[in-house]
Short mmCIF file of C-alpha atoms in Angstrom, two decimals:
data_model
loop_
_atom_site.label_atom_id
_atom_site.label_comp_id
_atom_site.label_asym_id
_atom_site.label_seq_id
_atom_site.Cartn_x
_atom_site.Cartn_y
_atom_site.Cartn_z
CA MET Z 204 -43.35 0.56 -12.77
CA VAL Z 205 -41.66 -1.67 -10.22
CA THR Z 206 -38.48 -1.92 -12.30
CA ARG Z 207 -38.00 1.84 -12.59
CA SER Z 208 -38.60 2.44 -8.91
CA ALA Z 209 -36.38 -0.48 -8.00
CA LEU Z 210 -33.67 0.94 -10.26
CA ALA Z 211 -33.98 4.33 -8.61
CA ALA Z 212 -33.86 2.74 -5.16
CA GLU Z 213 -30.80 0.70 -6.08
CA LEU Z 214 -28.97 3.71 -7.47
CA ARG Z 215 -29.85 5.76 -4.40
CA ALA Z 216 -28.40 3.00 -2.23
CA VAL Z 217 -24.99 3.21 -3.89
CA GLY Z 218 -22.43 5.11 -1.83
CA TRP Z 219 -21.57 7.60 -4.57
CA GLY Z 220 -19.19 9.59 -2.38
CA PRO Z 221 -16.51 6.88 -2.21
CA VAL Z 222 -17.10 5.93 -5.87
CA LEU Z 223 -16.55 9.49 -7.06
CA GLY Z 224 -13.77 10.12 -4.54
CA ALA Z 225 -11.73 7.12 -5.66
CA GLY Z 226 -12.52 7.96 -9.30
CA ALA Z 227 -11.33 11.54 -8.84
CA ALA Z 228 -8.15 10.34 -7.13
CA ALA Z 229 -7.52 7.94 -10.01
CA ALA Z 230 -8.13 10.68 -12.56
CA THR Z 231 -5.69 12.95 -10.74
CA VAL Z 232 -2.99 10.29 -10.69
CA LEU Z 233 -3.49 9.47 -14.38
CA ALA Z 234 -3.50 13.18 -15.27
CA LEU Z 235 -0.22 13.61 -13.35
CA ASP Z 236 1.18 10.65 -15.25
CA GLY Z 237 0.27 12.26 -18.55
CA THR Z 238 1.57 15.73 -17.73
CA VAL Z 239 3.97 16.31 -14.84
CA TRP Z 240 5.50 12.86 -14.96
CA PRO Z 241 5.10 11.82 -18.58
CA SER Z 242 5.96 8.19 -18.13
CA GLY Z 243 2.83 6.61 -19.60
CA PRO Z 244 1.18 3.20 -19.48
CA GLY Z 245 3.40 0.70 -17.75
CA SER Z 246 4.72 3.23 -15.24
CA VAL Z 247 4.06 2.95 -11.52
CA THR Z 248 1.74 5.95 -11.54
CA ALA Z 249 -0.34 4.56 -14.42
CA TRP Z 250 -0.79 1.21 -12.69
CA VAL Z 251 -1.66 2.83 -9.39
CA GLY Z 252 -4.23 5.00 -11.21
CA GLY Z 253 -5.65 1.90 -12.86
CA ALA Z 254 -5.92 0.14 -9.49
CA LEU Z 255 -7.71 3.14 -8.01
CA LEU Z 256 -10.14 3.14 -10.96
CA ALA Z 257 -10.87 -0.52 -10.30
CA GLY Z 258 -11.32 0.33 -6.63
CA ALA Z 259 -13.79 3.07 -7.59
CA ALA Z 260 -15.82 0.51 -9.53
CA GLY Z 261 -15.70 -1.80 -6.51
CA PHE Z 262 -17.13 0.88 -4.23
CA SER Z 263 -20.33 0.78 -6.27
CA LEU Z 264 -20.92 -2.75 -4.93
CA ASP Z 265 -20.59 -1.68 -1.29
CA GLN Z 266 -23.87 -2.06 0.53
CA PRO Z 267 -24.03 0.61 3.24
CA ALA Z 268 -27.83 0.31 3.11
CA ALA Z 269 -27.93 -3.47 2.71
CA GLY Z 270 -30.97 -3.95 4.95
CA ALA Z 271 -33.11 -1.53 2.98
CA VAL Z 272 -31.94 -2.73 -0.43
CA GLN Z 273 -32.56 -6.40 0.31
CA SER Z 274 -36.19 -5.68 1.00
CA VAL Z 275 -36.67 -4.52 -2.62
CA PRO Z 276 -38.21 -7.37 -4.67
CA THR Z 277 -35.33 -7.76 -7.11
CA SER Z 278 -32.76 -10.49 -7.56
CA ARG Z 279 -29.17 -10.14 -6.40
CA GLY Z 280 -28.06 -10.58 -10.03
CA TRP Z 281 -30.20 -7.63 -11.14
CA ARG Z 282 -28.91 -5.47 -8.31
CA MET Z 283 -25.30 -6.39 -9.05
CA ALA Z 284 -25.79 -5.70 -12.76
CA VAL Z 285 -27.11 -2.22 -12.03
CA ARG Z 286 -24.25 -1.44 -9.69
CA ALA Z 287 -21.55 -3.02 -11.86
CA CYS Z 288 -22.34 -0.49 -14.60
CA ALA Z 289 -20.01 1.79 -12.64
CA GLY Z 290 -17.30 -0.59 -13.83
CA LEU Z 291 -18.01 0.54 -17.38
CA GLY Z 292 -17.40 4.12 -16.26
CA ALA Z 293 -14.07 3.12 -14.73
CA LEU Z 294 -13.09 1.27 -17.88
CA ALA Z 295 -14.08 4.31 -19.95
CA GLY Z 296 -11.75 6.41 -17.79
CA TRP Z 297 -8.89 4.01 -18.42
CA VAL Z 298 -9.58 4.00 -22.19
CA ALA Z 299 -9.72 7.81 -22.21
CA TYR Z 300 -6.32 7.88 -20.53
CA ALA Z 301 -5.00 5.45 -23.15
CA VAL Z 302 -6.38 7.56 -26.01
CA VAL Z 303 -4.88 10.77 -24.62
CA TRP Z 304 -1.57 9.02 -24.12
CA ARG Z 305 -1.55 7.62 -27.64
CA ALA Z 306 -2.19 11.10 -29.02
CA GLN Z 307 1.29 12.11 -27.80
CA LEU Z 308 3.31 11.06 -30.79
CA ALA Z 309 6.66 11.66 -29.15
CA VAL Z 310 6.33 8.83 -26.66
CA GLY Z 311 6.41 5.07 -26.85
CA VAL Z 312 2.99 3.57 -27.48
CA PRO Z 313 1.89 0.27 -25.97
CA ALA Z 314 -0.44 -2.10 -27.79
CA TRP Z 315 -3.95 -0.65 -27.40
CA TRP Z 316 -5.58 -4.01 -26.90
CA ALA Z 317 -3.04 -4.98 -24.22
CA GLN Z 318 -3.80 -1.76 -22.40
CA VAL Z 319 -7.56 -2.27 -22.61
CA LEU Z 320 -7.19 -5.91 -21.56
CA ALA Z 321 -5.14 -4.99 -18.49
CA GLY Z 322 -7.52 -2.17 -17.51
CA GLY Z 323 -10.56 -4.37 -18.11
CA ALA Z 324 -9.03 -7.18 -16.07
CA LEU Z 325 -8.25 -4.83 -13.18
CA VAL Z 326 -11.80 -3.47 -13.14
CA THR Z 327 -13.32 -6.95 -13.48
CA VAL Z 328 -11.22 -8.43 -10.71
CA GLY Z 329 -12.09 -5.47 -8.46
CA LEU Z 330 -15.80 -5.97 -9.10
CA GLY Z 331 -15.50 -9.74 -8.78
CA LEU Z 332 -13.72 -9.58 -5.43
CA CYS Z 333 -16.24 -7.10 -4.05
CA ALA Z 334 -19.22 -9.12 -5.32
CA ALA Z 335 -17.86 -12.33 -3.81
CA LEU Z 336 -17.12 -10.66 -0.47
CA VAL Z 337 -20.58 -9.06 -0.39
CA ARG Z 338 -22.12 -12.47 -0.91
CA ARG Z 339 -19.89 -13.82 1.88
CA GLY Z 340 -21.53 -11.34 4.24
CA GLN Z 341 -19.25 -8.29 4.12
CA ASP Z 342 -21.41 -5.28 3.35
CA GLU Z 343 -18.56 -2.86 2.58
CA PRO Z 344 -15.51 -4.71 1.28
CA ALA Z 345 -14.39 -2.17 -1.34
CA SER Z 346 -12.00 -0.22 0.88
CA THR Z 347 -9.99 -3.39 1.49
CA VAL Z 348 -10.21 -4.43 -2.17
CA ALA Z 349 -9.10 -0.98 -3.41
CA GLY Z 350 -6.12 -0.97 -1.07
CA GLY Z 351 -5.34 -4.56 -1.99
CA LEU Z 352 -5.35 -3.73 -5.71
CA VAL Z 353 -2.97 -0.80 -5.20
CA PHE Z 354 -0.71 -3.10 -3.22
CA ALA Z 355 -1.02 -5.87 -5.82
CA VAL Z 356 0.03 -3.79 -8.83
CA LEU Z 357 3.00 -2.50 -6.88
CA ALA Z 358 3.97 -6.01 -5.76
CA LEU Z 359 3.71 -7.26 -9.35
CA GLY Z 360 6.32 -4.68 -10.29
CA LEU Z 361 8.70 -5.79 -7.54
CA VAL Z 362 8.32 -9.55 -7.23
CA PRO Z 363 9.51 -11.77 -10.06
CA VAL Z 364 6.53 -13.85 -11.21
CA PRO Z 365 7.26 -17.57 -11.79
CA GLY Z 366 7.69 -18.49 -15.43
CA ASP Z 367 9.36 -15.16 -16.26
CA VAL Z 368 5.95 -13.54 -16.82
CA LEU Z 369 6.20 -9.76 -17.03
CA VAL Z 370 2.69 -8.95 -15.86
CA LEU Z 371 3.08 -5.18 -16.17
CA ASP Z 372 4.41 -5.27 -19.72
CA LEU Z 373 1.91 -3.66 -22.10
CA SER Z 374 3.82 -4.12 -25.34
CA GLY Z 375 1.48 -6.92 -26.39
CA GLU Z 376 4.48 -8.91 -27.58
CA ARG Z 377 4.50 -11.43 -24.74
CA GLY Z 378 1.91 -14.19 -24.95
CA SER Z 379 2.46 -15.10 -21.28
CA THR Z 380 1.50 -11.58 -20.20
CA THR Z 381 -1.67 -11.67 -22.31
CA VAL Z 382 -2.61 -15.05 -20.85
CA ALA Z 383 -1.95 -13.76 -17.32
CA TRP Z 384 -4.30 -10.79 -17.76
CA ALA Z 385 -6.93 -12.95 -19.47
CA VAL Z 386 -6.84 -15.35 -16.52
CA ILE Z 387 -7.12 -12.45 -14.07
CA ALA Z 388 -10.13 -11.12 -16.02
CA LEU Z 389 -11.76 -14.55 -16.06
CA LEU Z 390 -11.25 -14.99 -12.33
CA GLY Z 391 -12.81 -11.57 -11.78
CA ALA Z 392 -15.76 -12.46 -14.02
CA ALA Z 393 -16.20 -15.75 -12.16
CA GLY Z 394 -16.22 -13.88 -8.84
CA LEU Z 395 -18.75 -11.42 -10.19
CA ALA Z 396 -20.96 -14.23 -11.49
CA TRP Z 397 -20.76 -16.14 -8.20
CA GLY Z 398 -21.39 -13.02 -6.16
CA SER Z 399 -24.41 -12.17 -8.32
CA ARG Z 400 -26.18 -15.46 -7.78
CA ASP Z 401 -29.09 -15.50 -5.38
CA GLU Z 402 -28.35 -17.72 -2.44
CA GLY Z 403 -30.55 -20.78 -2.61
CA SER Z 404 -31.69 -20.04 -6.18
CA ARG Z 405 -30.80 -23.61 -7.12
CA TRP Z 406 -33.13 -24.88 -4.41
CA ARG Z 407 -35.93 -22.59 -5.49
CA GLU Z 408 -35.65 -23.90 -9.05
CA THR Z 409 -35.76 -27.44 -7.69
CA ASP Z 410 -38.81 -26.59 -5.60
CA ALA Z 411 -40.50 -25.03 -8.64
CA ARG Z 412 -39.88 -28.14 -10.72
CA SER Z 413 -41.21 -30.29 -7.90
CA ALA Z 414 -44.31 -28.13 -7.70
CA GLY Z 415 -44.78 -28.52 -11.47
CA HIS Z 416 -44.83 -32.27 -11.08
CA MET U 357 -8.27 -4.67 36.88
CA SER U 358 -9.42 -1.65 38.81
CA SER U 359 -13.04 -0.56 38.68
CA ALA U 360 -12.00 2.76 37.15
CA VAL U 361 -10.81 0.95 34.03
CA LEU U 362 -14.21 -0.65 33.61
CA VAL U 363 -15.92 2.70 33.16
CA PRO U 364 -15.72 3.88 29.54
CA GLY U 365 -14.09 7.26 29.08
CA VAL U 366 -12.68 7.37 32.58
CA PRO U 367 -8.89 7.16 32.65
CA SER U 368 -7.35 4.50 34.86
CA THR U 369 -6.19 5.53 38.29
CA SER U 370 -3.45 2.99 38.14
CA ARG U 371 -0.74 3.14 35.49
CA ARG U 372 -0.18 -0.59 35.77
CA ALA U 373 -3.85 -1.36 35.26
CA SER U 374 -3.97 1.00 32.31
CA ALA U 375 -0.96 -0.69 30.73
CA GLU U 376 -2.64 -4.05 31.20
CA VAL U 377 -5.73 -2.76 29.38
CA VAL U 378 -3.55 -1.54 26.50
CA ARG U 379 -1.74 -4.89 26.32
CA SER U 380 -5.03 -6.83 26.37
CA ILE U 381 -6.46 -4.79 23.51
CA ALA U 382 -3.17 -5.03 21.62
CA ARG U 383 -3.26 -8.83 21.83
CA ILE U 384 -6.74 -8.86 20.29
CA GLU U 385 -5.75 -6.37 17.61
CA VAL U 386 -2.68 -8.45 16.71
CA ARG U 387 -4.97 -11.40 16.03
CA ARG U 388 -7.15 -9.14 13.85
CA LEU U 389 -4.08 -7.93 11.95
CA LEU U 390 -3.04 -11.52 11.35
CA HIS U 391 -6.45 -12.14 9.76
CA GLN U 392 -5.95 -9.41 7.15
CA PRO U 393 -5.19 -11.06 3.77
CA VAL U 394 -3.25 -8.03 2.50
CA PHE U 395 -0.92 -8.18 5.48
CA LEU U 396 -0.38 -11.93 5.20
CA VAL U 397 0.45 -11.62 1.48
CA ALA U 398 2.76 -8.69 2.25
CA VAL U 399 4.63 -10.67 4.91
CA PHE U 400 4.91 -13.70 2.62
CA LEU U 401 6.31 -11.62 -0.28
CA PHE U 402 8.68 -9.75 2.03
CA VAL U 403 10.06 -12.96 3.53
CA LEU U 404 10.39 -14.42 0.03
CA MET U 405 12.33 -11.38 -1.17
CA ALA U 406 14.48 -11.28 1.96
CA VAL U 407 15.39 -14.96 1.91
CA THR U 408 16.29 -14.92 -1.79
CA THR U 409 18.21 -11.61 -1.71
CA PRO U 410 21.65 -13.15 -1.13
CA PHE U 411 21.07 -15.68 -3.92
CA SER U 412 19.40 -13.57 -6.62
CA ASP U 413 21.70 -11.22 -8.59
CA TYR U 414 23.81 -10.77 -5.47
CA ALA U 415 26.73 -8.62 -6.62
CA ASN U 416 29.49 -10.18 -4.51
CA ALA U 417 33.08 -10.75 -5.66
CA ASP U 418 32.07 -13.68 -7.87
CA TYR U 419 29.27 -11.78 -9.60
CA VAL U 420 29.74 -11.19 -13.35
CA VAL U 421 28.93 -7.57 -14.15
CA THR U 422 27.41 -6.94 -17.56
CA ALA U 423 25.52 -4.03 -19.04
CA GLU U 424 22.35 -6.14 -18.94
CA ASN U 425 22.26 -7.32 -15.36
CA GLY U 426 23.97 -4.21 -13.96
CA THR U 427 24.78 -3.78 -10.29
CA GLU U 428 21.77 -1.84 -9.17
CA THR U 429 20.66 -4.52 -6.75
CA ASN U 430 21.47 -4.96 -3.07
CA LEU U 431 21.55 -1.37 -1.81
CA ASP U 432 17.93 -0.84 -2.86
CA TRP U 433 16.98 -2.98 0.13
CA PRO U 434 15.11 -0.25 2.12
CA VAL U 435 12.28 -0.17 -0.42
CA VAL U 436 11.56 -3.89 0.08
CA PRO U 437 10.27 -3.64 3.66
CA ALA U 438 8.91 -0.17 2.87
CA PHE U 439 6.73 -1.22 -0.03
CA PHE U 440 5.70 -4.63 1.29
CA LEU U 441 5.36 -4.17 5.05
CA GLY U 442 4.97 -0.39 5.03
CA LEU U 443 2.26 -0.19 2.40
CA GLY U 444 0.70 -3.60 3.14
CA GLY U 445 0.75 -2.74 6.84
CA LEU U 446 -0.78 0.68 6.17
CA ILE U 447 -3.73 -0.84 4.30
CA ALA U 448 -4.20 -3.64 6.84
CA MET U 449 -3.86 -1.45 9.95
CA ASN U 450 -6.19 1.12 8.42
CA ARG U 451 -8.78 -1.62 8.12
CA VAL U 452 -8.10 -2.89 11.65
CA ALA U 453 -8.23 0.59 13.16
CA LYS U 454 -11.52 1.36 11.49
CA GLY U 455 -12.93 -1.61 13.34
CA ALA U 456 -14.76 -2.72 10.22
CA SER U 457 -15.65 -6.14 11.54
CA ARG U 458 -17.67 -7.74 14.27
CA THR U 459 -14.62 -7.99 16.54
CA GLY U 460 -14.02 -4.31 15.88
CA ASP U 461 -17.48 -3.43 17.05
CA VAL U 462 -16.93 -5.44 20.22
CA LEU U 463 -13.63 -3.66 20.80
CA GLU U 464 -15.34 -0.30 20.40
CA ALA U 465 -17.54 -1.29 23.33
CA ALA U 466 -14.57 -2.39 25.44
CA PRO U 467 -14.10 -0.55 28.75
CA ALA U 468 -11.12 1.50 27.64
CA THR U 469 -10.49 5.08 26.68
CA LYS U 470 -9.90 6.10 23.09
CA LEU U 471 -6.30 6.90 23.98
CA GLN U 472 -5.78 3.38 25.32
CA ARG U 473 -7.24 1.87 22.17
CA SER U 474 -5.02 4.07 19.99
CA LEU U 475 -1.96 3.14 22.03
CA ALA U 476 -2.83 -0.53 21.61
CA LEU U 477 -3.11 -0.09 17.84
CA CYS U 478 0.26 1.66 17.78
CA LEU U 479 1.76 -1.27 19.68
CA VAL U 480 0.36 -3.64 17.03
CA CYS U 481 2.47 -1.78 14.45
CA LEU U 482 5.50 -3.40 16.08
CA VAL U 483 4.48 -6.68 14.40
CA PRO U 484 5.54 -5.57 10.89
CA ALA U 485 8.56 -3.87 12.50
CA VAL U 486 9.69 -7.18 14.02
CA VAL U 487 9.27 -8.95 10.66
CA ALA U 488 11.19 -6.15 8.89
CA PHE U 489 13.93 -6.24 11.52
CA ALA U 490 14.36 -10.01 11.12
CA GLY U 491 14.65 -9.65 7.34
CA ALA U 492 17.03 -6.71 7.61
CA ALA U 493 19.24 -8.54 10.12
CA TYR U 494 19.38 -11.59 7.85
CA VAL U 495 20.43 -9.55 4.81
CA PHE U 496 22.84 -7.39 6.82
CA VAL U 497 24.64 -10.48 8.10
CA PHE U 498 25.07 -11.59 4.47
CA TRP U 499 26.37 -8.13 3.59
CA MET U 500 28.99 -8.36 6.29
CA VAL U 501 29.98 -11.99 5.71
CA ASP U 502 29.98 -11.97 1.90
CA PRO U 503 29.89 -8.29 0.90
CA PRO U 504 28.25 -7.34 -2.40
CA LEU U 505 31.46 -5.60 -3.45
CA GLN U 506 30.25 -4.97 -6.96
CA ALA U 507 26.95 -3.42 -5.92
CA MET U 508 26.67 0.14 -7.11
CA ALA U 509 28.07 2.66 -4.61
CA TRP U 510 28.94 -0.12 -2.15
CA THR U 511 32.42 1.24 -1.51
CA GLU U 512 31.05 4.69 -0.68
CA PHE U 513 29.29 3.56 2.48
CA THR U 514 30.78 2.79 5.86
CA ASP U 515 29.41 -0.12 7.91
CA THR U 516 27.47 2.25 10.15
CA GLN U 517 25.91 3.92 7.10
CA LEU U 518 24.93 0.51 5.73
CA PHE U 519 23.41 -0.27 9.11
CA SER U 520 21.46 2.99 8.91
CA ILE U 521 20.18 2.05 5.44
CA MET U 522 18.84 -1.19 6.95
CA VAL U 523 17.20 0.68 9.83
CA GLU U 524 15.52 3.01 7.32
CA GLY U 525 13.70 -0.02 5.89
CA VAL U 526 12.56 -1.13 9.35
CA LEU U 527 11.31 2.36 10.19
CA ALA U 528 9.40 2.52 6.91
CA ALA U 529 7.79 -0.79 7.81
CA VAL U 530 6.57 0.56 11.15
CA GLY U 531 5.75 4.05 9.87
CA GLY U 532 3.33 2.87 7.17
CA PRO U 533 1.09 0.97 9.62
CA LEU U 534 1.25 3.86 12.12
CA LEU U 535 0.11 6.20 9.36
CA GLY U 536 -2.69 3.76 8.58
CA VAL U 537 -3.88 3.99 12.20
CA ALA U 538 -3.64 7.80 12.24
CA VAL U 539 -5.56 8.10 8.97
CA ALA U 540 -8.24 5.70 10.21
CA ARG U 541 -8.63 7.78 13.36
CA TRP U 542 -8.96 11.15 11.60
CA TRP U 543 -10.35 10.29 8.18
CA ARG U 544 -13.13 7.71 8.28
CA TRP U 545 -13.85 7.82 4.57
CA PRO U 546 -13.79 4.34 2.96
CA THR U 547 -11.24 5.38 0.33
CA ALA U 548 -8.83 6.92 2.85
CA GLY U 549 -6.50 3.91 3.17
CA ALA U 550 -6.07 3.39 -0.57
CA ILE U 551 -5.59 7.10 -1.28
CA THR U 552 -3.01 7.43 1.50
CA ALA U 553 -1.13 4.43 0.09
CA VAL U 554 -1.18 6.02 -3.37
CA ALA U 555 0.04 9.33 -1.95
CA LEU U 556 3.01 7.57 -0.37
CA ILE U 557 3.78 5.84 -3.68
CA LEU U 558 3.61 9.15 -5.55
CA TRP U 559 5.89 10.72 -2.97
CA ALA U 560 8.37 7.89 -3.53
CA VAL U 561 8.11 8.37 -7.31
CA LEU U 562 8.61 12.11 -6.90
CA SER U 563 11.75 11.44 -4.83
CA SER U 564 13.50 9.99 -7.87
CA VAL U 565 12.18 12.41 -10.51
CA TYR U 566 14.87 15.04 -9.94
CA ARG U 567 17.98 13.17 -10.93
CA ASP U 568 20.65 15.73 -10.25
CA SER U 569 22.86 16.81 -7.38
CA SER U 570 20.97 19.97 -6.45
CA TRP U 571 20.17 20.56 -2.77
CA TRP U 572 16.43 20.80 -3.38
CA GLY U 573 16.50 17.53 -5.33
CA ALA U 574 18.26 15.94 -2.35
CA LEU U 575 15.73 17.52 0.01
CA ILE U 576 12.79 16.07 -1.92
CA HIS U 577 14.53 12.72 -2.07
CA HIS U 578 15.27 12.57 1.65
CA SER U 579 11.81 13.82 2.60
CA SER U 580 10.16 10.75 1.07
CA PRO U 581 9.64 8.03 3.68
CA PHE U 582 10.16 5.39 0.97
CA ALA U 583 13.30 6.21 -1.03
CA LEU U 584 16.17 4.37 -2.61
CA ALA U 585 19.72 4.88 -1.33
CA VAL U 586 21.04 4.47 -4.87
CA PHE U 587 19.21 4.48 -8.14
CA ASN U 588 20.03 3.68 -11.72
CA THR U 589 18.42 3.21 -15.07
CA GLU U 590 19.80 1.55 -18.17
CA SER U 591 21.79 4.70 -18.92
CA SER U 592 22.30 6.67 -15.73
CA THR U 593 23.30 6.27 -12.12
CA TRP U 594 22.22 8.31 -9.11
CA ALA U 595 23.46 8.07 -5.54
CA GLN U 596 21.43 9.83 -2.91
CA GLY U 597 24.22 11.32 -0.84
CA GLY U 598 23.46 13.02 2.46
CA SER U 599 23.57 11.52 5.92
CA HIS U 600 21.79 8.23 6.43
CA HIS U 601 22.25 8.55 10.19
CA TRP U 602 20.18 11.74 10.22
CA ARG U 603 17.70 10.20 7.80
CA VAL U 604 17.09 7.50 10.40
CA ALA U 605 16.31 10.24 12.93
CA TYR U 606 13.99 11.91 10.41
CA LEU U 607 12.07 8.67 9.76
CA ALA U 608 11.85 7.95 13.49
CA GLY U 609 10.38 11.44 13.92
CA LEU U 610 7.77 10.75 11.24
CA CYS U 611 6.82 7.49 12.98
CA LEU U 612 6.47 9.29 16.29
CA LEU U 613 4.36 12.03 14.69
CA ALA U 614 2.03 9.42 13.16
CA ALA U 615 1.64 7.72 16.55
CA LEU U 616 0.98 11.06 18.26
CA ALA U 617 -1.60 11.96 15.62
CA ALA U 618 -3.35 8.64 16.16
CA CYS U 619 -3.35 9.07 19.95
CA ALA U 620 -4.53 12.68 19.81
CA HIS U 621 -7.87 11.69 18.31
CA GLY U 622 -10.53 11.57 20.97
CA THR U 623 -8.49 13.38 23.59
CA THR U 624 -9.65 16.66 25.09
CA GLY U 625 -8.55 19.40 27.44
CA GLU U 626 -5.11 19.26 29.01
CA GLN U 627 -4.39 15.83 27.51
CA ARG U 628 -4.93 17.20 23.98
CA ARG U 629 -2.84 20.31 24.69
CA GLN U 630 -0.02 18.15 26.03
CA LEU U 631 -0.08 15.97 22.91
CA VAL U 632 -0.07 19.04 20.66
CA ARG U 633 2.95 20.47 22.52
CA VAL U 634 4.84 17.19 22.22
CA SER U 635 3.88 16.94 18.53
CA LEU U 636 5.19 20.44 17.83
CA ALA U 637 8.48 19.61 19.55
CA VAL U 638 8.84 16.31 17.70
CA GLY U 639 7.83 18.01 14.41
CA GLY U 640 10.53 20.65 14.87
CA LEU U 641 13.18 18.04 15.62
CA THR U 642 12.03 16.00 12.61
CA VAL U 643 12.46 18.99 10.29
CA ILE U 644 15.94 19.61 11.72
CA ALA U 645 16.82 15.96 11.17
CA LEU U 646 15.62 16.21 7.55
CA LEU U 647 17.77 19.28 6.93
CA LEU U 648 20.79 17.59 8.51
CA ALA U 649 20.17 14.47 6.42
CA THR U 650 20.13 16.65 3.29
CA PHE U 651 23.04 18.97 3.95
CA THR U 652 25.51 16.77 5.84
CA GLY U 653 27.21 13.53 4.88
CA PRO U 654 28.83 12.62 1.57
CA GLU U 655 27.80 14.33 -1.65
CA GLY U 656 25.55 12.51 -4.06
CA HIS U 657 26.42 12.04 -7.68
CA TYR U 658 24.57 11.69 -10.90
CA GLY U 659 25.84 10.67 -14.29
CA PRO U 660 26.09 8.03 -16.98
CA TRP U 661 25.92 4.43 -15.81
CA ASN U 662 29.26 3.44 -14.38
CA PRO U 663 29.86 -0.07 -13.04
CA LEU U 664 32.67 1.25 -10.85
CA TRP U 665 30.28 3.26 -8.67
#
């Protein structure tokens, strides 16, 4: 089975150390937020934890063994899809944090869908940036992307966004905030889609059609 | 350039030639820093915040104080260069120091010792410091010309203390990048930069968790490289207290320790022992400066929100 062996090869090529390391750091930060500093979703610690989770997902797209992986007869899209599954794990971590937080009845509860949207957008934009940078020739862009995401969520809390958009508000009551996160998620998805395309696939399709004629 | 400099691992016989090597590498590394998107965004946001500070909720004599807009602004300046240039610089310099690009690989092959390369990277950290200094000078001039008289705790600080608060921001802007270099030298893991940035953020958060006037609360607050001079929420007000002059010395000590840690990597023998001795001395003085910052100077205060503070 070529597919099974290719899947195994692809998974072996993922740098699991950084993925799990960033994931563990994110889990620690989110656990601190839920216990020692019970400030909850919308706090600095929660956003930083979310950014680290997105960074952890991004590390799965790093290609420390790019030369070996590219010799496997699979498309870039297939390889990216396999690796991006780590993003689902990161999103699951964020949702678990949200569920645990919501179980504490004594605290303010943000809108669940706003929280999932923000977490999903962070993970998607992390994956999208990494996929695009990998396609642009950087084999290991995730360290920069993870740091950039941490910096970005902090900057969003300090810099007034034009149009009075409160990007870090998770109440779900502001349409502008929802639109902002939806746009961020779409941009991430677009990056992921672009980064997953095989270079020159358009030309191969053209060649195939020409051969058919 | 002397022939000794051209041999990798062999220290220069001429101090002048060695300095020239360091300057040459620093020039290249500056160009690499200026190609880091995180750093460029950080500089842009910092300049934006600095330029608009005197025009956005600036609590001067004409400012209308209400319960909604408060007077918490203005003296929280040190966190602006700290979070933008300190954290952005940390992430960018960590990337630069890891040499994770083609230019980096070429630099690794350059005929210079590891110590010279580390010194060059430390010199590059002066770039965010210069930007932070320019922003701080601009805001400080506004403070002196059109004082934010209604800013919380404004009347409690002398001009020299206000100057120290500004310098704290500059030192945070140079300390973050220096820490990024040190971490890149000693911890090559890909996640190291992001995790170090998060640790600094958590430290800053921790510094404002204990909102009381206890000595250990003040100690935790002053120990954080990124900390507010004054702090308030919708219901309470907190002024840090302590000596900002000694806090400047403490932050300068932290910067020096980060630079020494970066330079110590790759050294051996007597050179390593000398760096360790200097580090221990600087570390001791830094701890003393922290204690003096905590236990000298005016007392802090904590209580319900009071526009008169």
